[in-house]
mmCIF file of C-alpha atoms in Angstrom:
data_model
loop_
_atom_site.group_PDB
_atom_site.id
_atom_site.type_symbol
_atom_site.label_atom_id
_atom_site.label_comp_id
_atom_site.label_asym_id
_atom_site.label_seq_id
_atom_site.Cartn_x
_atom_site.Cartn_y
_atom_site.Cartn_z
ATOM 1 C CA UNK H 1 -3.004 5.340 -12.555
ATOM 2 C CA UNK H 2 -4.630 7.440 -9.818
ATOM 3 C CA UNK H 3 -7.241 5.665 -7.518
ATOM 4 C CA UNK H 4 -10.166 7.176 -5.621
ATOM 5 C CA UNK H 5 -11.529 6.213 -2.538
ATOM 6 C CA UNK H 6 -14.529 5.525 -4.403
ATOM 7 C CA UNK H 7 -13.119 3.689 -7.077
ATOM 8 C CA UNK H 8 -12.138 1.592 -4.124
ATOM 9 C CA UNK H 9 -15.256 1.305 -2.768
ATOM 10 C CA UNK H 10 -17.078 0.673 -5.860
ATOM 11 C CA UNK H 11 -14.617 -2.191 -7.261
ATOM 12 C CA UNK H 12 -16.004 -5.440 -7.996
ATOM 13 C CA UNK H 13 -14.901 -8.937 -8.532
ATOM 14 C CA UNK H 14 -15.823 -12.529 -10.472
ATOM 15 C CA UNK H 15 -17.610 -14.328 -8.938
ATOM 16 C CA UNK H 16 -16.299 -18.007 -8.876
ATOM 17 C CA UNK H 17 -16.955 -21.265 -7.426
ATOM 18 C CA UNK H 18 -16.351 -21.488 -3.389
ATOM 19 C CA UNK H 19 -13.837 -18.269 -3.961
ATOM 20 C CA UNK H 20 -13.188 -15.759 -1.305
ATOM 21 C CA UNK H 21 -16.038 -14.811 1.185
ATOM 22 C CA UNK H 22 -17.800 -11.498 -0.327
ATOM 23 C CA UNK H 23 -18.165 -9.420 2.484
ATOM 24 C CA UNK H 24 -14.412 -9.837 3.500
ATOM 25 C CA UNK H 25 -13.007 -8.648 0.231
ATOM 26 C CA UNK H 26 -16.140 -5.975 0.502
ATOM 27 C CA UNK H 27 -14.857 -5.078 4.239
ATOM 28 C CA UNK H 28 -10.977 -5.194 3.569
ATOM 29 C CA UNK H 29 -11.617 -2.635 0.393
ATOM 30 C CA UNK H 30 -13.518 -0.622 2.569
ATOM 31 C CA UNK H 31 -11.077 -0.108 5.027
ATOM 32 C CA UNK H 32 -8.820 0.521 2.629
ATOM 33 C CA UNK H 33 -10.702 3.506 0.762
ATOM 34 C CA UNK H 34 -11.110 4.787 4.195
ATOM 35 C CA UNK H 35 -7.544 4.714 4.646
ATOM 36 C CA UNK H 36 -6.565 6.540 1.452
ATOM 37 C CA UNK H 37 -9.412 9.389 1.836
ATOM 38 C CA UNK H 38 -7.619 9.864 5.617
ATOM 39 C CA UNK H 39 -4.590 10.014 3.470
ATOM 40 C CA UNK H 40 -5.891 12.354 0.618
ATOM 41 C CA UNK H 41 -7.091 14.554 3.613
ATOM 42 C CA UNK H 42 -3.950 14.705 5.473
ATOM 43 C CA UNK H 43 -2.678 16.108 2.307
ATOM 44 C CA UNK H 44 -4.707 18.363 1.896
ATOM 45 C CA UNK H 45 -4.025 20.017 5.010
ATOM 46 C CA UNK H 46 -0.535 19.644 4.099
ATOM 47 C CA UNK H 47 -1.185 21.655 1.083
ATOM 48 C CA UNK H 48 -3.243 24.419 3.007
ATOM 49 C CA UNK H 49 -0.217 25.007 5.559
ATOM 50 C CA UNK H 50 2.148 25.593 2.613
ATOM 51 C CA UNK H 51 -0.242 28.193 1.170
ATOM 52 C CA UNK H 52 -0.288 29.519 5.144
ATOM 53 C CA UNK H 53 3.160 29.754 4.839
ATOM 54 C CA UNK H 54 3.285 31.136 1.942
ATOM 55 C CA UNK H 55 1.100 34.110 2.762
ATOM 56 C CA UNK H 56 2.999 34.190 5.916
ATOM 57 C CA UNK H 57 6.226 35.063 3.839
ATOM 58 C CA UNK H 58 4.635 37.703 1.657
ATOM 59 C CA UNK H 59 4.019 39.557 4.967
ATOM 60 C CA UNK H 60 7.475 39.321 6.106
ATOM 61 C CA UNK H 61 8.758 40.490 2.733
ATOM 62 C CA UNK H 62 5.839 43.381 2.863
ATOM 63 C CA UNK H 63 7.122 44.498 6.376
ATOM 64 C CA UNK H 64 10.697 44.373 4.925
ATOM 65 C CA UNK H 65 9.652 47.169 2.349
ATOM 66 C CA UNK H 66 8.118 48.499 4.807
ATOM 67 C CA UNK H 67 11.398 48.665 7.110
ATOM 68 C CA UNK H 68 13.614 49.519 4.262
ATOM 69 C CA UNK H 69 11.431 52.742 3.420
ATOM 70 C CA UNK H 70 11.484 53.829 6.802
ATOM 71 C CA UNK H 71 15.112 53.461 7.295
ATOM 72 C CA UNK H 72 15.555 54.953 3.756
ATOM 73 C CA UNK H 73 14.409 58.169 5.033
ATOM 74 C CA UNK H 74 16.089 58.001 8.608
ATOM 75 C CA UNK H 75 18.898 57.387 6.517
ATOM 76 C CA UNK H 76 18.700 60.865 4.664
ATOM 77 C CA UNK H 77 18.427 62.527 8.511
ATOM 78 C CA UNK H 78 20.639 60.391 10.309
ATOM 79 C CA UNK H 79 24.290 59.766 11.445
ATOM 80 C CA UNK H 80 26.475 56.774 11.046
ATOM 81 C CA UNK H 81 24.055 55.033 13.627
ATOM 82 C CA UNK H 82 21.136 54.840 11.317
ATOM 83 C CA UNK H 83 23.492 53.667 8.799
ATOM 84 C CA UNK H 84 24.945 50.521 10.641
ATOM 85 C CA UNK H 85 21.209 49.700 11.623
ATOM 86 C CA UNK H 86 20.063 49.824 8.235
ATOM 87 C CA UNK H 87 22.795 46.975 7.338
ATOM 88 C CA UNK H 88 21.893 45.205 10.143
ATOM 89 C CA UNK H 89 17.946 45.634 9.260
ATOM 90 C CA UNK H 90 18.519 44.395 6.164
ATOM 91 C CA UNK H 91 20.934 41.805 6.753
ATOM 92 C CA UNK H 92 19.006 40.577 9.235
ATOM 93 C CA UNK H 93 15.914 40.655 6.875
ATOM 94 C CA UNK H 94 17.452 38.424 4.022
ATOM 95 C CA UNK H 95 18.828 35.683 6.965
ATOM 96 C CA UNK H 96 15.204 35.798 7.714
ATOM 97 C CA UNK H 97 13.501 35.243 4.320
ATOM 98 C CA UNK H 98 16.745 32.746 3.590
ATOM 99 C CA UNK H 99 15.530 30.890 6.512
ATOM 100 C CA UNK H 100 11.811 31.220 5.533
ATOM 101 C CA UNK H 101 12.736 30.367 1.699
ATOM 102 C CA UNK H 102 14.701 26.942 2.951
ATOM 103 C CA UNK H 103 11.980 26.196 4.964
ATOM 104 C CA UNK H 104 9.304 26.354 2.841
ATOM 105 C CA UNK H 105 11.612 24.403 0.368
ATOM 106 C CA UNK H 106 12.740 22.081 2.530
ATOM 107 C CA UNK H 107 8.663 21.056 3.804
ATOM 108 C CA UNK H 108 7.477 21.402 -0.163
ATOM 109 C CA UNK H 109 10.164 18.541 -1.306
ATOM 110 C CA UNK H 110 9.150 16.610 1.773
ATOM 111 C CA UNK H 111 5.897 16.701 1.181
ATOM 112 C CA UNK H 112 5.965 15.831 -2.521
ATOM 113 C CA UNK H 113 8.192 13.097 -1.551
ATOM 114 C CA UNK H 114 5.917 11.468 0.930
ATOM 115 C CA UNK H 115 2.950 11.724 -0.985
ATOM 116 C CA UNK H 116 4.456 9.994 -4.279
ATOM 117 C CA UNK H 117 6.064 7.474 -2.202
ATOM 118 C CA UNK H 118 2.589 6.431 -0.223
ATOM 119 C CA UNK H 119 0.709 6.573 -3.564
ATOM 120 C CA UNK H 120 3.119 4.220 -5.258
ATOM 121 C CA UNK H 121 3.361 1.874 -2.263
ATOM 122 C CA UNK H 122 -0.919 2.055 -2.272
ATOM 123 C CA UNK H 123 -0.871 0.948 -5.934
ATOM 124 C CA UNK H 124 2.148 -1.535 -5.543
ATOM 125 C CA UNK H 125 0.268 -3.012 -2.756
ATOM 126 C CA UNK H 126 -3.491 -3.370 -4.364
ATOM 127 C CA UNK H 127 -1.971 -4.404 -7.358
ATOM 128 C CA UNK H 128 -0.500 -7.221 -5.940
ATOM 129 C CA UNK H 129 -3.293 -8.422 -3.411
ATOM 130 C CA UNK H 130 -5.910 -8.660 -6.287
ATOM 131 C CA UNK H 131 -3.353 -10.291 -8.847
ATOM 132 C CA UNK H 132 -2.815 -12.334 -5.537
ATOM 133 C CA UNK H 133 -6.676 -13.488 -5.017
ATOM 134 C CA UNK H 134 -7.642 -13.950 -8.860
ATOM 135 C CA UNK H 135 -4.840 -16.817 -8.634
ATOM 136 C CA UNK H 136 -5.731 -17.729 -5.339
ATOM 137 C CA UNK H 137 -9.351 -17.996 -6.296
ATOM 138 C CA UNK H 138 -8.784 -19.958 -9.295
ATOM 139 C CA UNK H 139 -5.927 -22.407 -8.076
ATOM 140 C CA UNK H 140 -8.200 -23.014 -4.939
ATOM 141 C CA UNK H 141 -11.382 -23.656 -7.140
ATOM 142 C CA UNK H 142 -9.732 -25.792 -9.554
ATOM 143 C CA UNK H 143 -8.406 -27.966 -7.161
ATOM 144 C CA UNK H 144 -11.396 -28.239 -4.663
ATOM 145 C CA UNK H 145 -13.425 -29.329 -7.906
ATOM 146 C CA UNK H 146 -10.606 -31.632 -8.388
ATOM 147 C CA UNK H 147 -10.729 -32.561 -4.910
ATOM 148 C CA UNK H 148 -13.912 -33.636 -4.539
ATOM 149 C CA UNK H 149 -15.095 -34.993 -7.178
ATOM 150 C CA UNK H 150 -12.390 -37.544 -7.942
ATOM 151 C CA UNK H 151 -11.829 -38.524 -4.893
ATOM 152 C CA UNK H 152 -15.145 -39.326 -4.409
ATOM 153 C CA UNK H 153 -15.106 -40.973 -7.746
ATOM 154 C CA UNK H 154 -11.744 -42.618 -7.014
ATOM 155 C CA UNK H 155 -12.861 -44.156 -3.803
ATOM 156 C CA UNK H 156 -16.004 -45.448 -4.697
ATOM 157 C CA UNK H 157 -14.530 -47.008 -7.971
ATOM 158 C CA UNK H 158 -11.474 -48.274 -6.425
ATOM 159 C CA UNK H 159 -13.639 -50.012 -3.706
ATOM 160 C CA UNK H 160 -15.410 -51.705 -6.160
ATOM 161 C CA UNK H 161 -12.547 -52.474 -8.384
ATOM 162 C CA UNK H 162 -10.323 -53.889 -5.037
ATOM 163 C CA UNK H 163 -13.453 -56.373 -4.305
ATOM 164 C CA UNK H 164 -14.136 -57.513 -8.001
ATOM 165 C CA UNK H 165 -10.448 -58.490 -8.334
ATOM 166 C CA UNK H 166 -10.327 -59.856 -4.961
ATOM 167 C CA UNK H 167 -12.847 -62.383 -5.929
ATOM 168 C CA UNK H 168 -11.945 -63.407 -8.918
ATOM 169 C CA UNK H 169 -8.622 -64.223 -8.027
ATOM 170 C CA UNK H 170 -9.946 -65.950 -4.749
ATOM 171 C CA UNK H 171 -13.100 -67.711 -6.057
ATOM 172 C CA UNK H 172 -13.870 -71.147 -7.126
ATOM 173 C CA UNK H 173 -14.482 -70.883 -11.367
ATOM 174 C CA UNK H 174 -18.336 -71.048 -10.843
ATOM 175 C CA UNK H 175 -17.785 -67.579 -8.797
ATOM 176 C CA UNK H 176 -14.975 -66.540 -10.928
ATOM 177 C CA UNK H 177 -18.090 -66.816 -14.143
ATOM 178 C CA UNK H 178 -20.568 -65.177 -11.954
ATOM 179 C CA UNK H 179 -17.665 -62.488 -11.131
ATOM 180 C CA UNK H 180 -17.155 -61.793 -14.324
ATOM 181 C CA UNK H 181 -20.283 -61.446 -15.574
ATOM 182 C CA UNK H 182 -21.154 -59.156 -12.868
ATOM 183 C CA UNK H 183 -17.629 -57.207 -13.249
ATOM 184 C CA UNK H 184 -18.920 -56.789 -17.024
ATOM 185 C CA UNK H 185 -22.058 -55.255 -15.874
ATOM 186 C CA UNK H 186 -20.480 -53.331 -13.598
ATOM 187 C CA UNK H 187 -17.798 -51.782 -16.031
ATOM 188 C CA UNK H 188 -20.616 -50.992 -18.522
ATOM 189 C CA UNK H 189 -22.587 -49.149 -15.744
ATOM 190 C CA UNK H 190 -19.338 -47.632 -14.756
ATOM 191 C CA UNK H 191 -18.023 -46.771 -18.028
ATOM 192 C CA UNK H 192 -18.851 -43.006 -18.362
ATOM 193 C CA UNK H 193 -17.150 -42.184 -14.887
ATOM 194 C CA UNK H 194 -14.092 -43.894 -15.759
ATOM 195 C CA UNK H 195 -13.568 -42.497 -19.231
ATOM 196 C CA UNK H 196 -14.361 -39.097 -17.509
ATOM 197 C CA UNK H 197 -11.973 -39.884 -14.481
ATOM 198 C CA UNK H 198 -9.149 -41.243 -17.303
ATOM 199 C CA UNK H 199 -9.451 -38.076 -19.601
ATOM 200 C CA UNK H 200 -8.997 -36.125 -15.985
ATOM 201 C CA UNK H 201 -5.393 -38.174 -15.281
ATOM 202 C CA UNK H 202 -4.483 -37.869 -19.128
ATOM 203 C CA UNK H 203 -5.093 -34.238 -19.427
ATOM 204 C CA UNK H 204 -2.924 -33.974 -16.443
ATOM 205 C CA UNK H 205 -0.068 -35.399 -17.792
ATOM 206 C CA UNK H 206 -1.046 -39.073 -16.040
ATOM 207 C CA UNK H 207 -1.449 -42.768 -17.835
ATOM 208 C CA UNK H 208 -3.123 -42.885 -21.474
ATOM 209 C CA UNK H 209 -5.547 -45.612 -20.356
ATOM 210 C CA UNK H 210 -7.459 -47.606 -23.431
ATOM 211 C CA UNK H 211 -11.155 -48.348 -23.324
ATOM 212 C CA UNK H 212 -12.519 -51.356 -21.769
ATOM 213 C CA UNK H 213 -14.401 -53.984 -23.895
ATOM 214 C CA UNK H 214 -17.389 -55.568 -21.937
ATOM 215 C CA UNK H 215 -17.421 -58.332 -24.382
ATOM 216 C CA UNK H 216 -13.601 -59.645 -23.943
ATOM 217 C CA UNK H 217 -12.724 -63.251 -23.280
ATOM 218 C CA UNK H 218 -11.896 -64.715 -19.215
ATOM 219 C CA UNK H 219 -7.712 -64.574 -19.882
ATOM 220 C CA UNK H 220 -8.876 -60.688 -21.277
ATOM 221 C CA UNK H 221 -11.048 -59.902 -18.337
ATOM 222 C CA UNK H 222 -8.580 -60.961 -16.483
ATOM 223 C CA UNK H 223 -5.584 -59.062 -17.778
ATOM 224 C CA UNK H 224 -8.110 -56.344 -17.538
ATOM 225 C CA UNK H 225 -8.841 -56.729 -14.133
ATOM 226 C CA UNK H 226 -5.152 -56.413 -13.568
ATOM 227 C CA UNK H 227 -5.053 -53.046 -15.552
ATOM 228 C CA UNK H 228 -7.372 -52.235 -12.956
ATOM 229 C CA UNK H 229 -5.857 -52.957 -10.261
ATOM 230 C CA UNK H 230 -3.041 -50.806 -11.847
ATOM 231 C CA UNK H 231 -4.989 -47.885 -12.700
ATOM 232 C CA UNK H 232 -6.281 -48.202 -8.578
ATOM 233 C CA UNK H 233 -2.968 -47.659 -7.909
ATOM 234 C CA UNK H 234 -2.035 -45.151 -10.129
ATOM 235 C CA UNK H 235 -5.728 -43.415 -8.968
ATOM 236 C CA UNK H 236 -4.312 -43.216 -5.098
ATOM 237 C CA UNK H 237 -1.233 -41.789 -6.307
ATOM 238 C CA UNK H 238 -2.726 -39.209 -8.365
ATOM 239 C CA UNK H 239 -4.702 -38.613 -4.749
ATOM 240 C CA UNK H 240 -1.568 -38.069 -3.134
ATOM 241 C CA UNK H 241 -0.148 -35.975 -5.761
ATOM 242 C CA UNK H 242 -3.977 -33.946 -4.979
ATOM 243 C CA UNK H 243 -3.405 -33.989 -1.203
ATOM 244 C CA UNK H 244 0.091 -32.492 -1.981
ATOM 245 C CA UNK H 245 -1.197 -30.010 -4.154
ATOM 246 C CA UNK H 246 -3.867 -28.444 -1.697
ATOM 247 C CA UNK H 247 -0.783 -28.539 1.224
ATOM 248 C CA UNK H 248 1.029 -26.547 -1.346
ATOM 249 C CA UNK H 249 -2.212 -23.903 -1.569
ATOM 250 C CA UNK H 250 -2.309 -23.799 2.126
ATOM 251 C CA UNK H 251 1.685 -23.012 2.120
ATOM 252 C CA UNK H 252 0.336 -20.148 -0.398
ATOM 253 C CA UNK H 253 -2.222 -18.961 1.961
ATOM 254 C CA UNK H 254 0.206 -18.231 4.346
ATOM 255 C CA UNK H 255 2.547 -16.082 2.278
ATOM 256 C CA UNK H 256 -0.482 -14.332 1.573
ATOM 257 C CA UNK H 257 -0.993 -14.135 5.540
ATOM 258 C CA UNK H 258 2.388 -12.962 5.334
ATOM 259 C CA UNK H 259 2.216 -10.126 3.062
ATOM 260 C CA UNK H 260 -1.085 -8.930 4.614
ATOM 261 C CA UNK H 261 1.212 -8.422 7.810
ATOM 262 C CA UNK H 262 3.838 -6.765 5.517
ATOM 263 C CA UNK H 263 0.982 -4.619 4.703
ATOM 264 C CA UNK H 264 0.283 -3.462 8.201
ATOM 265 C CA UNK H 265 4.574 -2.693 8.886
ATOM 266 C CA UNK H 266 3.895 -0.410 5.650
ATOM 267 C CA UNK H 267 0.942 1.426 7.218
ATOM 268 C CA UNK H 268 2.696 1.963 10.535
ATOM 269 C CA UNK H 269 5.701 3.370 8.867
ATOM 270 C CA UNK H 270 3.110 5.308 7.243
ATOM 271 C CA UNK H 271 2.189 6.557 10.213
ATOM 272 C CA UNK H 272 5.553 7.103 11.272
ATOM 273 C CA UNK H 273 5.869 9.483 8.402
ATOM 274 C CA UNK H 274 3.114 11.237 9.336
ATOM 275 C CA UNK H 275 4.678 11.831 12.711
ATOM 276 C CA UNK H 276 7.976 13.045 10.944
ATOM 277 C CA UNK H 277 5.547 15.373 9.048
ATOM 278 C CA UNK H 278 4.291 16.557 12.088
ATOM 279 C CA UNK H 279 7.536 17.387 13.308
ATOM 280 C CA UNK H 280 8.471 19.699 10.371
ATOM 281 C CA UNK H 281 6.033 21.704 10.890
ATOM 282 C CA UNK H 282 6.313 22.142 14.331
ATOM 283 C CA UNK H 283 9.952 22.721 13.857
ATOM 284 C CA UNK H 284 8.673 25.217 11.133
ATOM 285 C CA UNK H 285 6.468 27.209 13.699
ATOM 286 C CA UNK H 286 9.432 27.665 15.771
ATOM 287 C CA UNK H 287 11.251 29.027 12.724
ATOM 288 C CA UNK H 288 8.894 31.508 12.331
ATOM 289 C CA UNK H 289 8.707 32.130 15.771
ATOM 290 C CA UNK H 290 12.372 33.056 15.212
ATOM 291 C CA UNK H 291 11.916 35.379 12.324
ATOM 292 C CA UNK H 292 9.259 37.620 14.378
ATOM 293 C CA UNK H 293 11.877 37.872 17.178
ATOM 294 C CA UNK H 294 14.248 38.781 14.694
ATOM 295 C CA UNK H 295 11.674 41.355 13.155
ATOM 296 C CA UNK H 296 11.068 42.725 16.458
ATOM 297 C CA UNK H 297 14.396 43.640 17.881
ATOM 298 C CA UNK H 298 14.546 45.208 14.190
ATOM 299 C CA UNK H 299 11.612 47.493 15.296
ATOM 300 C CA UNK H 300 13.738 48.058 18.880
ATOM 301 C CA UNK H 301 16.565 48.884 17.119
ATOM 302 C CA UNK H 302 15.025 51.152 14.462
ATOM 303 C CA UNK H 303 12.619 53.023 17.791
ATOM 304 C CA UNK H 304 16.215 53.418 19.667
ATOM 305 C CA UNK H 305 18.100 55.008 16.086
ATOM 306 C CA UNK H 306 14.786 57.505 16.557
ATOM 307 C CA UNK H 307 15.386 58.260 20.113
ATOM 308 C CA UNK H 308 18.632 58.733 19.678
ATOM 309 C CA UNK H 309 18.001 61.094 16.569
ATOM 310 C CA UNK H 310 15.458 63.051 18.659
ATOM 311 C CA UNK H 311 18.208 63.614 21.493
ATOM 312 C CA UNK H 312 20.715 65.006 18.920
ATOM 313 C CA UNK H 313 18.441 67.437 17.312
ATOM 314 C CA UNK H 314 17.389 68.674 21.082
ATOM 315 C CA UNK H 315 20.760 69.043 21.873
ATOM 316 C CA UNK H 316 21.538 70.639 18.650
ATOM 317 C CA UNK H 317 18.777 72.841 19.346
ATOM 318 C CA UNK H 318 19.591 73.786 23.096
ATOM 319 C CA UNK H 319 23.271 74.053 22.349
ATOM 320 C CA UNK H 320 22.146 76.940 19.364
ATOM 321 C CA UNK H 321 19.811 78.930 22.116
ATOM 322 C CA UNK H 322 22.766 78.912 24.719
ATOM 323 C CA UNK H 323 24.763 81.183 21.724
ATOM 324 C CA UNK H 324 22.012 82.846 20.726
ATOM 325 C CA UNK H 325 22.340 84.184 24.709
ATOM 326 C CA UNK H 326 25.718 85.039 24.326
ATOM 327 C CA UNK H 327 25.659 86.729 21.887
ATOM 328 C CA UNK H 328 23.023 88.864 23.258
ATOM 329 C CA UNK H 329 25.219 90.112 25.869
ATOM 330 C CA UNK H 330 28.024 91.213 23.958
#
């Protein structure tokens, strides 16, 4: 799947109760587009310098014609001198397109290479980050609802609970009446929260609890005052078990820490790659820095065949005048 910057840019996400701060997730994706237009660009220019290159080659293999007609016909004219520079011309031409041809190769697979590599890691990398904050933002909003409410629930309740039982096993029986009665109120006003609170603990795999009966007999109240003195208990456990479960988040947050720092080793090597990239082509400059050397002792080479033609012929010529003379005086 290919991503633009302004895909990027433009992405949005649920919104959901106390999740991540907006205008962090809206900064970090913006500094990532920004990142992967630099990197689109780079490429780009990496492209441009191949088709630079390219053209670069066509000239070389235009000047080669060009050489190989001109030593054609010094060929025709010529001695065994032309000849051996004509075999060096051209030898020395193919090393040179060879070169240019391996080259070109050579920066085109390296290229190719780097690109799908950095546009795998990009989507490897988002891909995981958001899978990474949708479960982060729900695990963390579950359990701060969680959090918050029950305990707040649990404390009150288990206050309450903690001083009802305390007095009725500590009262005289004209309390322990007056207890009840006021427990029983109590438990009816208090009734929704702890069904509520109870279907919470059951649906988490905690204690079936039964409902209470504000009309029971004393020996029931009290065996249900025990139960509740029970189900405090088992409350402040399943508090603990809460507490645990938001350390455990926290312990999440910093893996995610971690792989946000992961994140940045990937961009420097990255960057690293872009130096190596850098290097090829500077390394590919001096090649072709080489090949017009080469081309230009060809030129030397092919100017001295010519002088050395032109010195021939005159001598030819001077050599045919000084019988010509000769022959006159006879």
């Amino acid at each position: 799947m290919k991503v633009t910057p302004l895909e990027i840019r433009q992405k949005t996400f649920e919104k959901k109760l106390r999740g991540y701060d907006k205008e962090e997730v809206q900064a970090f994706l913006l500094s990532l587009s920004q990142e992967w237009e630099k990197l689109n660009e780079e490429n780009r220019e990496l492209r441009i310098k191949l088709k630079t290159s390219e053209k670069e080659v066509e000239k070389l293999r235009e000047v080669e014609e060009s050489l190989f007609k001109t030593l054609k016909t010094a060929e025709d004219t010529g001695a065994n001198v032309i000849e051996q520079a004509n075999k060096q011309a051209e030898l020395n031409v193919r090393e040179s397109q060879w070169k240019a041809e391996s080259i070109i190769n050579e920066a085109k697979g390296k290229a190719k290479e780097y690109l799908v590599d950095a546009e795998n890691k990009a989507k490897y990398i988002l891909d995981d980050m958001l899978e990474e904050l949708r479960k982060l933002e729900k695990n963390y909003s579950i359990l701060k609802g969680y959090k918050n409410d029950l305990l707040s629930e649990i404390k009150s309740i288990s206050n309450e609970i903690a001083e009802k039982v305390s007095r009725i096993e500590q009262g005289t029986e004209k309390d322990i009446d007056k207890a009840i009665r006021d427990a029983k109120e109590e438990v009816r006003s208090l009734r929704p929260a702890n069904e509520i609170i109870r279907e919470v603990l059951s649906s988490e795999g905690g204690t079936k609890y039964s409902k209470f009966d504000p009309n029971a007999s004393e020996e029931e109240d009290k065996e249900v005052a025990k139960k509740l003195e029970e189900e405090r208990k088992a409350i402040e456990e399943e508090g603990e078990r809460l507490r645990e479960e938001a350390e455990r988040q926290q312990l999440e947050a910093e893996e995610t820490k971690k792989k946000e720092e992961e994140l940045l080793k990937l961009k420097e090597a990255e960057e690293r790659k872009k130096a190596e990239a850098a290097r090829l082509i500077k390394e590919q400059e001096a090649k072709k820095a080489e090949a017009a050397r080469i081309h230009k002792e060809q030129e030397e080479k092919k100017a001295r065949a010519e002088m050395e033609k032109k010195s021939r012929v005159s001598t030819d010529s001077d050599n045919a005048e000084d019988g010509s003379f000769f022959d006159n005086l006879d």
